[in-house]
Short mmCIF file of C-alpha atoms and ligand atoms in Angstrom, two decimals:
data_model
loop_
_atom_site.label_atom_id
_atom_site.label_comp_id
_atom_site.label_asym_id
_atom_site.label_seq_id
_atom_site.Cartn_x
_atom_site.Cartn_y
_atom_site.Cartn_z
CA MET A 1 -4.12 156.40 126.09
CA ASN A 2 -6.26 156.99 123.88
CA ILE A 3 -6.80 154.82 121.13
CA LYS A 4 -5.18 156.18 118.17
CA LYS A 5 -1.77 155.48 120.12
CA ALA A 6 -3.27 152.29 121.74
CA THR A 7 -3.11 150.76 118.49
CA PHE A 8 -0.04 152.17 117.22
CA LEU A 9 1.33 150.28 120.42
CA LEU A 10 -0.48 147.33 119.50
CA LEU A 11 0.62 147.65 115.83
CA PHE A 12 4.44 148.45 116.74
CA SER A 13 4.14 145.57 119.24
CA THR A 14 3.18 142.48 116.61
CA LEU A 15 5.54 144.01 113.85
CA LEU A 16 8.06 143.62 116.69
CA PHE A 17 7.58 140.08 117.49
CA SER A 18 6.98 139.24 113.69
CA GLY A 19 10.24 140.74 113.71
CA ILE A 20 12.12 138.68 116.27
CA ALA A 21 10.16 135.20 115.37
CA GLN A 22 11.45 136.09 111.66
CA GLU A 23 14.56 136.64 112.82
CA ASN A 24 14.73 133.60 114.96
CA LYS A 25 13.41 131.25 111.86
CA HIS A 26 16.40 132.67 109.88
CA ASP A 27 19.17 131.88 112.60
CA LYS A 28 17.78 128.68 113.62
CA ILE A 29 18.10 127.75 109.39
CA LEU A 30 21.37 129.26 109.07
CA GLU A 31 23.14 127.28 112.42
CA THR A 32 21.48 123.88 111.11
CA PHE A 33 23.13 125.52 107.33
CA HIS A 34 26.48 125.73 109.24
CA SER A 35 25.89 122.29 110.74
CA ILE A 36 26.39 120.42 107.50
CA SER A 37 30.08 119.54 107.72
CA SER A 38 32.37 117.88 105.10
CA ASN A 39 33.47 114.99 107.84
CA GLU A 40 30.13 114.00 108.14
CA ILE A 41 29.63 113.80 104.75
CA LEU A 42 33.21 111.70 103.75
CA ARG A 43 32.44 109.37 107.06
CA PHE A 44 29.04 108.36 105.34
CA ALA A 45 31.34 107.81 101.91
CA GLU A 46 33.55 106.64 103.34
CA GLU A 47 30.79 103.72 105.06
CA LEU A 48 29.07 102.64 102.16
CA SER A 49 32.40 102.54 99.85
CA SER A 50 33.96 100.30 102.28
CA ASP A 51 34.52 96.22 101.52
CA LYS A 52 31.85 95.32 104.35
CA TYR A 53 29.15 96.11 100.99
CA LYS A 54 31.23 94.91 98.87
CA GLY A 55 30.53 97.92 95.79
CA ARG A 56 26.42 96.90 96.58
CA LEU A 57 25.59 95.58 93.76
CA SER A 58 21.63 96.05 93.74
CA GLY A 59 19.90 92.61 95.29
CA SER A 60 23.00 91.03 96.81
CA PRO A 61 22.44 90.90 100.49
CA GLU A 62 25.61 93.30 100.80
CA TYR A 63 23.58 96.21 99.00
CA LEU A 64 20.11 95.59 101.36
CA ASP A 65 22.95 95.84 104.43
CA ALA A 66 23.47 99.66 102.76
CA ALA A 67 20.24 99.62 102.66
CA LYS A 68 19.85 99.26 106.03
CA TRP A 69 22.40 101.52 106.89
CA CYS A 70 20.89 104.21 105.54
CA ALA A 71 17.74 103.52 107.11
CA ASN A 72 18.83 102.83 110.19
CA LYS A 73 20.07 106.57 110.11
CA PHE A 74 17.11 107.91 108.43
CA GLU A 75 15.63 106.21 111.95
CA GLU A 76 18.35 107.90 113.99
CA TRP A 77 17.54 111.19 113.11
CA GLY A 78 13.92 111.41 113.34
CA VAL A 79 13.24 111.28 108.90
CA GLN A 80 9.80 108.75 108.99
CA PRO A 81 9.50 105.83 107.21
CA ALA A 82 7.71 106.75 103.92
CA ASN A 83 6.10 103.30 102.42
CA ASN A 84 3.26 102.85 105.62
CA GLY A 85 5.74 102.35 107.87
CA SER A 86 8.32 100.62 106.32
CA TYR A 87 11.71 102.88 104.99
CA PHE A 88 11.34 100.39 101.98
CA GLN A 89 10.27 100.33 98.62
CA TYR A 90 10.96 95.98 97.32
CA PHE A 91 10.78 95.70 93.32
CA PRO A 92 12.07 92.64 92.07
CA ASN A 93 16.06 92.80 91.09
CA GLU A 94 17.69 89.19 89.02
CA TYR A 95 21.84 89.56 89.26
CA SER A 96 24.77 88.31 88.45
CA GLU A 97 27.68 87.81 91.41
CA VAL A 98 31.33 87.89 89.66
CA PHE A 99 32.94 84.83 92.12
CA SER A 100 36.44 85.06 90.02
CA ILE A 101 37.71 87.99 87.80
CA GLY A 102 38.21 84.70 85.42
CA LYS A 103 40.36 84.79 82.45
CA LEU A 104 41.29 85.81 79.38
CA THR A 105 43.86 84.08 77.17
CA TYR A 106 44.56 85.25 72.95
CA SER A 107 46.24 83.27 71.01
CA PRO A 108 47.10 84.11 67.61
CA GLN A 109 48.36 81.54 66.28
CA LYS A 110 49.39 78.04 67.22
CA ASN A 111 51.74 78.35 69.97
CA LYS A 112 52.11 81.40 70.64
CA THR A 113 49.48 82.82 73.62
CA ILE A 114 48.29 86.15 75.48
CA ASN A 115 47.38 86.02 79.17
CA TYR A 116 45.16 89.71 79.67
CA SER A 117 45.37 91.04 82.58
CA PHE A 118 42.54 91.94 84.97
CA PRO A 119 41.66 94.94 85.41
CA ASP A 120 43.47 97.22 82.52
CA ASP A 121 43.19 94.79 79.48
CA TYR A 122 40.29 93.37 80.06
CA LEU A 123 36.80 92.85 82.67
CA PRO A 124 34.79 89.95 83.46
CA GLY A 125 30.61 90.16 81.77
CA SER A 126 29.13 91.23 84.61
CA ASN A 127 25.64 89.61 83.79
CA SER A 128 28.26 86.33 82.22
CA ALA A 129 27.67 82.17 82.41
CA SER A 130 30.40 80.60 83.73
CA GLY A 131 32.15 78.16 81.81
CA THR A 132 34.46 78.61 79.54
CA VAL A 133 34.88 78.97 75.34
CA THR A 134 38.07 78.91 73.09
CA CYS A 135 36.50 80.07 69.67
CA GLU A 136 37.32 81.71 66.66
CA MET A 137 36.32 85.28 66.61
CA VAL A 138 33.65 87.50 64.17
CA TYR A 139 33.74 90.93 64.36
CA VAL A 140 29.62 92.04 63.82
CA GLY A 141 30.28 96.23 64.55
CA TYR A 142 27.01 97.13 66.51
CA GLY A 143 25.00 93.82 66.21
CA ILE A 144 22.39 95.42 65.21
CA SER A 145 19.28 93.52 63.22
CA ALA A 146 17.14 95.82 62.70
CA PRO A 147 14.79 95.04 58.90
CA GLU A 148 13.00 97.88 58.88
CA LEU A 149 15.96 100.48 58.97
CA ASN A 150 17.59 98.63 56.27
CA TYR A 151 20.20 97.26 58.45
CA ASP A 152 22.07 94.33 59.45
CA ASP A 153 25.39 93.33 61.04
CA TYR A 154 25.10 90.08 60.45
CA GLN A 155 24.00 89.73 56.92
CA ASN A 156 27.72 89.66 55.11
CA VAL A 157 29.30 87.07 58.59
CA ASN A 158 28.43 83.54 60.06
CA VAL A 159 28.80 83.39 63.97
CA GLU A 160 27.45 80.08 64.77
CA GLY A 161 29.44 79.15 67.52
CA LYS A 162 31.97 81.59 67.33
CA ILE A 163 32.31 84.28 69.52
CA ILE A 164 31.73 87.82 68.11
CA ILE A 165 33.90 91.16 69.20
CA LEU A 166 31.11 93.60 69.88
CA GLU A 167 30.69 97.45 69.71
CA SER A 168 28.23 99.83 71.74
CA GLY A 169 26.12 102.45 70.23
CA THR A 170 24.04 102.53 66.96
CA PRO A 171 25.20 103.95 63.87
CA TYR A 172 22.59 106.78 65.36
CA THR A 173 23.32 109.00 67.03
CA LYS A 174 21.52 112.52 66.88
CA ASN A 175 19.65 113.02 69.31
CA ASP A 176 17.02 113.71 67.20
CA THR A 177 13.34 111.85 66.25
CA THR A 178 15.21 110.27 63.84
CA LEU A 179 16.91 108.45 66.70
CA GLN A 180 14.33 107.26 68.21
CA LYS A 181 13.84 104.47 65.53
CA TRP A 182 17.41 103.18 66.71
CA THR A 183 16.62 103.37 70.57
CA PRO A 184 15.48 99.77 70.89
CA TYR A 185 18.99 98.85 69.45
CA ALA A 186 20.93 100.41 71.57
CA TYR A 187 20.42 98.55 74.79
CA HIS A 188 23.04 96.34 75.64
CA ARG A 189 20.47 93.28 76.58
CA TYR A 190 19.15 93.26 73.00
CA LYS A 191 22.76 93.25 71.92
CA PHE A 192 22.79 89.94 74.17
CA ARG A 193 20.20 88.46 72.67
CA ASN A 194 20.28 88.90 68.96
CA ALA A 195 24.03 87.67 69.56
CA VAL A 196 22.29 84.37 70.81
CA LYS A 197 19.83 84.43 68.20
CA HIS A 198 22.56 83.92 65.86
CA GLY A 199 23.76 81.25 67.27
CA ALA A 200 27.30 83.26 68.75
CA ALA A 201 29.11 81.02 71.17
CA GLY A 202 30.44 83.90 73.29
CA MET A 203 31.68 87.43 72.88
CA ILE A 204 33.44 90.54 73.62
CA TYR A 205 32.19 93.44 74.07
CA VAL A 206 35.35 96.68 73.25
CA SER A 207 33.87 98.55 76.07
CA LYS A 208 35.79 98.51 78.97
CA ILE A 209 33.95 99.39 81.81
CA ALA A 210 32.08 97.44 84.84
CA ASN A 211 28.21 97.10 84.06
CA PRO A 212 25.70 95.39 85.19
CA ASN A 213 23.05 96.13 82.50
CA THR A 214 23.45 92.94 80.65
CA VAL A 215 21.47 90.35 80.65
CA ASN A 216 22.16 86.63 81.83
CA LEU A 217 21.58 84.44 79.02
CA ASP A 218 21.70 80.16 79.45
CA GLY A 219 25.02 79.78 79.00
CA PHE A 220 26.42 82.84 76.99
CA ILE A 221 30.01 83.82 78.11
CA TYR A 222 31.07 87.34 77.73
CA ALA A 223 34.25 89.53 78.58
CA HIS A 224 34.59 93.14 78.10
CA VAL A 225 37.95 94.43 76.45
CA SER A 226 39.47 98.05 76.71
CA ASN A 227 40.44 99.30 72.67
CA GLU A 228 44.09 98.66 73.11
CA VAL A 229 43.25 94.90 72.74
CA ALA A 230 40.83 95.30 69.75
CA VAL A 231 43.61 97.13 68.09
CA GLN A 232 45.46 94.13 68.99
CA ILE A 233 43.51 91.72 67.90
CA PHE A 234 42.30 93.65 64.63
CA ALA A 235 46.36 94.13 63.21
CA ASP A 236 46.81 90.37 63.43
CA ALA A 237 44.07 90.09 60.97
CA GLY A 238 45.58 92.52 59.19
CA LYS A 239 42.63 94.94 59.72
CA ASP A 240 43.36 98.55 61.26
CA PHE A 241 40.31 99.00 64.64
CA LYS A 242 40.08 102.69 63.41
CA GLU A 243 39.44 102.72 60.53
CA THR A 244 37.20 99.41 61.13
CA ARG A 245 34.97 101.65 63.41
CA GLN A 246 35.73 104.55 61.91
CA SER A 247 33.22 103.00 58.51
CA LEU A 248 30.97 101.50 61.34
CA LYS A 249 29.98 104.62 62.33
CA ASN A 250 29.51 105.23 58.08
CA MET A 251 27.24 103.00 58.28
CA GLU A 252 29.35 101.39 55.93
CA ILE A 253 28.73 96.73 57.72
CA PRO A 254 32.37 96.49 58.42
CA SER A 255 31.91 93.39 59.64
CA PHE A 256 34.34 90.17 59.04
CA ALA A 257 35.45 87.04 60.44
CA LEU A 258 39.03 87.01 61.49
CA ASN A 259 41.75 84.90 60.62
CA PRO A 260 41.11 81.05 61.52
CA GLN A 261 43.76 80.71 63.25
CA GLN A 262 43.28 83.54 66.16
CA LYS A 263 41.49 82.18 68.68
CA ILE A 264 40.46 83.42 72.12
CA THR A 265 39.95 81.49 75.53
CA ILE A 266 37.58 83.28 77.61
CA THR A 267 36.90 81.66 81.51
CA ALA A 268 34.17 83.49 83.61
CA LYS A 269 32.31 82.34 87.27
CA THR A 270 29.22 83.85 88.32
CA LYS A 271 26.06 82.55 89.91
CA TYR A 272 22.87 84.03 88.55
CA PHE A 273 19.88 84.93 90.77
CA PRO A 274 16.72 84.92 88.97
CA ASP A 275 14.29 85.85 91.91
CA ALA A 276 16.31 88.38 93.05
CA LYS A 277 14.65 91.74 95.13
CA SER A 278 16.36 95.15 95.81
CA CYS A 279 14.83 98.21 97.38
CA ASN A 280 14.35 101.46 97.15
CA VAL A 281 14.96 103.86 101.31
CA VAL A 282 12.49 105.97 101.77
CA GLY A 283 11.98 108.46 105.09
CA LEU A 284 9.89 111.68 104.82
CA ILE A 285 9.96 114.84 106.50
CA GLU A 286 6.17 115.35 106.89
CA GLY A 287 5.23 119.64 106.32
CA THR A 288 3.85 122.00 108.69
CA ASP A 289 2.06 123.56 106.29
CA PRO A 290 -1.96 122.14 106.88
CA VAL A 291 -2.93 122.32 102.58
CA LEU A 292 0.67 122.11 101.15
CA LYS A 293 2.12 119.56 103.30
CA ASP A 294 0.45 116.99 101.15
CA GLU A 295 2.89 118.33 98.41
CA VAL A 296 5.81 116.46 98.47
CA ILE A 297 9.82 117.31 96.68
CA ILE A 298 11.70 114.22 96.37
CA ILE A 299 15.39 114.23 96.50
CA GLY A 300 16.99 111.36 95.01
CA GLY A 301 19.43 109.33 93.73
CA HIS A 302 21.15 105.76 92.80
CA LEU A 303 22.50 104.15 95.76
CA ASP A 304 23.78 101.10 94.47
CA GLY A 305 26.59 100.01 92.76
CA GLN A 306 29.23 97.93 90.26
CA GLY A 307 29.23 95.10 93.01
CA LYS A 308 32.91 93.47 92.88
CA MET A 309 34.66 90.95 90.59
CA GLY A 310 36.60 88.23 92.64
CA GLU A 311 38.37 89.65 95.92
CA THR A 312 38.49 93.62 93.90
CA VAL A 313 35.19 95.88 94.70
CA PHE A 314 34.04 98.17 92.72
CA PRO A 315 33.36 101.01 95.29
CA GLY A 316 31.76 103.26 93.51
CA ALA A 317 32.80 106.44 96.25
CA LEU A 318 32.06 108.94 93.05
CA ASP A 319 29.95 107.08 91.80
CA ASN A 320 27.26 107.00 93.70
CA ALA A 321 28.26 107.22 97.59
CA SER A 322 28.25 110.54 97.03
CA GLY A 323 25.15 112.08 96.11
CA VAL A 324 23.83 109.94 98.44
CA SER A 325 26.08 111.24 100.86
CA ASP A 326 24.92 114.82 100.17
CA ILE A 327 20.87 113.84 100.47
CA LEU A 328 21.98 112.03 103.73
CA ALA A 329 23.99 115.64 105.07
CA ALA A 330 20.61 117.32 104.03
CA ALA A 331 17.95 114.95 105.20
CA LYS A 332 19.66 115.05 108.67
CA ALA A 333 19.58 118.74 108.53
CA PHE A 334 15.69 118.41 108.21
CA ALA A 335 15.35 115.76 110.89
CA THR A 336 17.07 117.47 113.63
CA SER A 337 16.54 121.48 112.70
CA GLU A 338 13.36 123.42 114.18
CA ILE A 339 12.36 125.04 111.40
CA LYS A 340 10.32 122.20 109.11
CA PRO A 341 9.29 122.96 105.86
CA LYS A 342 5.86 123.63 104.71
CA ARG A 343 5.63 121.05 102.17
CA SER A 344 6.40 117.31 103.02
CA ILE A 345 10.28 116.30 101.37
CA LEU A 346 10.70 112.47 100.84
CA PHE A 347 14.36 111.33 100.59
CA ILE A 348 14.64 108.55 98.14
CA LEU A 349 17.74 106.57 98.18
CA LEU A 350 17.62 104.26 94.34
CA GLY A 351 18.76 100.94 93.60
CA GLY A 352 18.86 98.91 90.93
CA GLU A 353 19.88 101.95 88.87
CA GLU A 354 22.99 100.22 87.62
CA CYS A 355 20.97 97.44 86.34
CA GLY A 356 18.91 98.89 84.53
CA LEU A 357 17.64 102.12 86.60
CA TYR A 358 14.84 99.55 87.91
CA GLY A 359 14.12 101.31 91.31
CA SER A 360 12.93 104.63 89.39
CA LYS A 361 11.18 103.16 87.16
CA PHE A 362 9.40 101.39 90.11
CA TYR A 363 8.73 105.54 91.71
CA ALA A 364 7.36 105.92 88.55
CA GLU A 365 4.84 103.30 88.30
CA TYR A 366 4.12 103.30 92.05
CA PRO A 367 4.28 106.59 93.58
CA LEU A 368 4.12 106.72 97.02
CA PHE A 369 2.23 110.28 96.56
CA PRO A 370 0.99 111.47 93.46
CA ILE A 371 2.79 112.65 90.73
CA GLU A 372 0.53 116.00 90.56
CA LYS A 373 0.92 116.36 94.40
CA THR A 374 4.91 116.31 93.14
CA ALA A 375 6.05 119.43 93.33
CA MET A 376 10.23 118.05 91.86
CA MET A 377 12.14 115.82 92.42
CA ILE A 378 16.07 116.44 92.02
CA ASN A 379 18.81 113.84 91.41
CA LEU A 380 21.98 113.80 91.93
CA ASP A 381 24.68 111.44 91.01
CA MET A 382 28.65 111.84 90.71
CA VAL A 383 28.55 114.92 93.03
CA GLY A 384 32.14 114.42 95.62
CA ASN A 385 34.06 115.60 93.05
CA GLY A 386 35.18 118.87 91.24
CA THR A 387 34.80 122.90 92.24
CA SER A 388 31.57 123.55 90.68
CA PHE A 389 27.69 122.63 90.27
CA TYR A 390 26.12 121.42 87.02
CA VAL A 391 21.42 121.76 87.34
CA SER A 392 20.37 120.62 84.30
CA GLY A 393 16.75 121.15 83.78
CA GLY A 394 17.17 123.77 85.67
CA LYS A 395 17.14 126.42 82.88
CA SER A 396 13.31 124.40 82.45
CA TYR A 397 11.96 125.48 86.00
CA PRO A 398 13.00 128.96 86.44
CA LYS A 399 10.84 130.03 89.40
CA LEU A 400 12.33 127.03 91.68
CA PHE A 401 15.48 127.46 90.07
CA SER A 402 15.12 131.01 91.36
CA HIS A 403 16.30 129.27 95.03
CA PHE A 404 18.83 127.81 93.81
CA ASN A 405 20.51 130.47 92.69
CA THR A 406 18.53 132.96 95.91
CA ALA A 407 20.76 129.92 98.45
CA ASN A 408 23.74 129.80 96.31
CA ASP A 409 23.99 133.86 95.64
CA LYS A 410 23.51 134.30 98.89
CA TYR A 411 25.90 131.42 101.28
CA ILE A 412 27.95 129.29 99.18
CA HIS A 413 29.27 131.33 95.80
CA ARG A 414 29.98 128.01 93.40
CA THR A 415 30.28 129.05 90.12
CA MET A 416 26.86 126.90 89.57
CA ASP A 417 25.73 126.19 85.07
CA ALA A 418 22.46 125.02 83.95
CA SER A 419 20.84 123.60 81.83
CA LYS A 420 17.07 123.22 80.07
CA THR A 421 15.48 119.70 80.13
CA ARG A 422 17.29 117.85 77.15
CA LYS A 423 14.02 115.42 75.41
CA ASN A 424 16.76 112.70 75.55
CA TYR A 425 15.26 110.29 71.93
CA GLY A 426 17.68 107.59 73.15
CA ARG A 427 17.45 105.54 75.33
CA PRO A 428 17.42 106.28 78.72
CA ARG A 429 20.59 106.73 81.35
CA SER A 430 19.20 107.81 84.46
CA ASP A 431 17.21 108.28 87.51
CA ALA A 432 16.45 111.33 86.18
CA SER A 433 14.96 110.44 83.39
CA ASN A 434 12.21 108.06 84.68
CA PHE A 435 11.15 111.13 86.93
CA GLU A 436 11.20 113.68 84.39
CA ASN A 437 9.02 111.41 81.86
CA ALA A 438 6.24 110.10 84.78
CA GLY A 439 5.70 113.97 84.47
CA ILE A 440 7.06 115.22 87.52
CA LYS A 441 9.77 118.75 86.88
CA THR A 442 12.81 117.10 87.34
CA PHE A 443 16.70 118.08 88.11
CA SER A 444 19.38 116.39 87.56
CA PHE A 445 22.55 117.95 89.93
CA TYR A 446 26.29 116.72 89.75
CA THR A 447 29.67 118.46 90.21
CA HIS A 448 31.93 119.30 87.64
CA ASN A 449 35.68 120.48 87.32
CA SER A 450 36.83 117.32 88.25
CA VAL A 451 39.75 118.21 90.48
CA TYR A 452 40.76 114.62 90.90
CA PRO A 453 41.12 111.87 88.47
CA VAL A 454 37.67 110.25 87.58
CA TYR A 455 36.98 106.58 87.47
CA TYR A 456 33.87 105.47 86.24
CA HIS A 457 32.80 102.26 86.78
CA HIS A 458 36.49 100.95 88.34
CA PRO A 459 38.32 99.70 91.22
CA MET A 460 40.08 102.93 91.35
CA ASP A 461 37.25 104.96 92.35
CA LYS A 462 37.64 105.34 95.91
CA THR A 463 36.80 107.52 98.05
CA ASN A 464 40.14 109.51 97.72
CA VAL A 465 39.15 111.19 94.81
CA LEU A 466 36.08 112.79 96.48
CA THR A 467 36.61 116.89 97.25
CA PRO A 468 34.75 116.78 100.99
CA GLU A 469 34.60 120.86 100.89
CA ILE A 470 32.07 120.82 97.84
CA MET A 471 30.38 117.71 99.52
CA GLU A 472 29.53 119.90 102.06
CA ASP A 473 28.57 122.45 100.04
CA ALA A 474 26.38 120.70 97.71
CA ALA A 475 24.46 119.44 100.85
CA LYS A 476 24.58 122.77 102.39
CA LEU A 477 22.35 124.25 98.80
CA LEU A 478 20.72 121.32 99.07
CA TYR A 479 19.02 122.10 102.33
CA LEU A 480 18.56 126.02 101.53
CA SER A 481 17.38 125.58 98.26
CA ILE A 482 14.59 122.20 99.56
CA LEU A 483 13.55 124.38 102.14
CA GLY A 484 12.91 127.69 100.08
CA VAL A 485 10.87 125.51 97.28
CA ALA A 486 9.56 124.18 99.81
CA ASP A 487 7.76 126.85 102.12
CA ASP A 488 7.02 128.98 98.17
CA GLU A 489 3.88 129.68 98.54
CA GLY A 490 3.83 131.02 95.13
CA LEU A 491 5.18 127.59 93.50
ZN1 ZN B 501 25.49 106.49 88.68
#
C-alpha cells in the first residue's frame, strides 16, 4: 500500500466513524425526544393540582410538600441538586391562610338583605384580616393619592370608618415612560396601605380574582367582588357603574359616598403567618464541555398557586402546574438521555410568584450562577391549553430563537409566534421580567389559541382544561431547542 492510499483509507475511516457517531448521537437524541409523553406530563399536572397540595400557596406546608415531590423526581432521574448540595433555595414568604369562604351581605335599605354567593359574586381577600365589619360605603376609584401627579382619589370624600369600594389599575395605562410615574401606585399593597392611612374600615375590591399578591394589614378586612355586584350597589345609589368607571379612566376623579342606608357586611376568617419561608426548587444538569459547562441555561416556571379558600381549592392546573409539568418532562429527558448538553442547564421551579414574584426576585438577587455566565432563561407560564406556541422575547434574540424554529420546523410543526421583548414601564407582572431586568436574555413561553375555556385564578382551573398534546409538544420543543442552544459554540 502506498502512502497516498493509506492516508486516503485513514481519512475515509475517520470520516465514516465520525459519521456513524453523529448518526448515533442523532438517533439517541430522537429516542429521548420520543420518550417524552403526554400521558406522563398529564400525570405530573394531576399530581400537582391534586387536593393534597391545597392549591400550592407559597409558604404553606402544602407548597413545601409539592416542592419536595418535585425535588424527589429530580433525584430519581439524576438531576443534581443545584444549591450547595440542596434542591431548595429558601426565601422569606409571609402569607395568610383563608380558613373559610367568609360571607358578604348587602343591605340596600333597612329590612332588606342580599347574601352574595361564593365564588360567583365574591371571593374573600387572600390577605384579609379576620372578623366582621358592617359599614356604609364610599367609592374611591383607584384609591391613589399622588400629590406630585396632581391626583387624589380621596380628595373629595371622607372614608374614615367606612368600607371603600376600590378598583385595580392606575389612570394611566399606556406602556411608555410616563407610565413609570404611576407604577408605584399600581401595586395592590400601596392601595391597601393608602386606604388604611385614610382610616377606611374595610374594602370591597372590584376585581374578582383570588389574589395572594396583596398585603395583610392589622384588622383590615376586605373581599373581592364581581362587576355585577358593583353594578347593583351603584344602581341603588342612583349611579351607573359603567359610566363612573369611564369617568375614572378619564381622570375625572368620580369618588363619592353611597347612600347612608346602603350597608355592606364582610366576614372573613384567616390566619396570618408573617415569618413563613418558601423556596425555589433547583436542579442541575452539568454540561460536558470543559469550557462551556461554566455557562448555564435556565429553564424556569412558577410552582406556586393561589391556595384555597375554606374547603375550595384553587388547583392552578393551567396556571402553572402545566408549565412545571413541561419543565419536569424536559428535565427527565436531559437527565435520562445518554447525550448530555455542552453547557449546563439549571431547572428552577419558582415559589412566591402569585404573592409578588418573590422567588424570581430572590434568584435575581442571589443567583446560583453568575449572571454574565447565564446564556439565557426561558420562563414557562400557562403552557398547557391551546394549539400554538408563543415566545415573547424570541425576536429580540434571533440567534437563540433560531434553535426553537429549527426544532419546531423539523419535528413539531406547530404555529409558533414570537415577539420582541417589550420593555414594560408598568409594574413587573411575571417572573420573566425579573430575569430580563437582571441582565439575562429571557424568553417568555406560553401556549395560546385556547381549546378549553381558561379559568384564571379560579377553582375551575383544573386539569380537564389542559390539552395534553400541546404539553407534550412544548416539552419536546423545550428539550430539542435548549439542547441546540446548549451545544451552540457560536453563541
Ligand atoms: Zn402564572
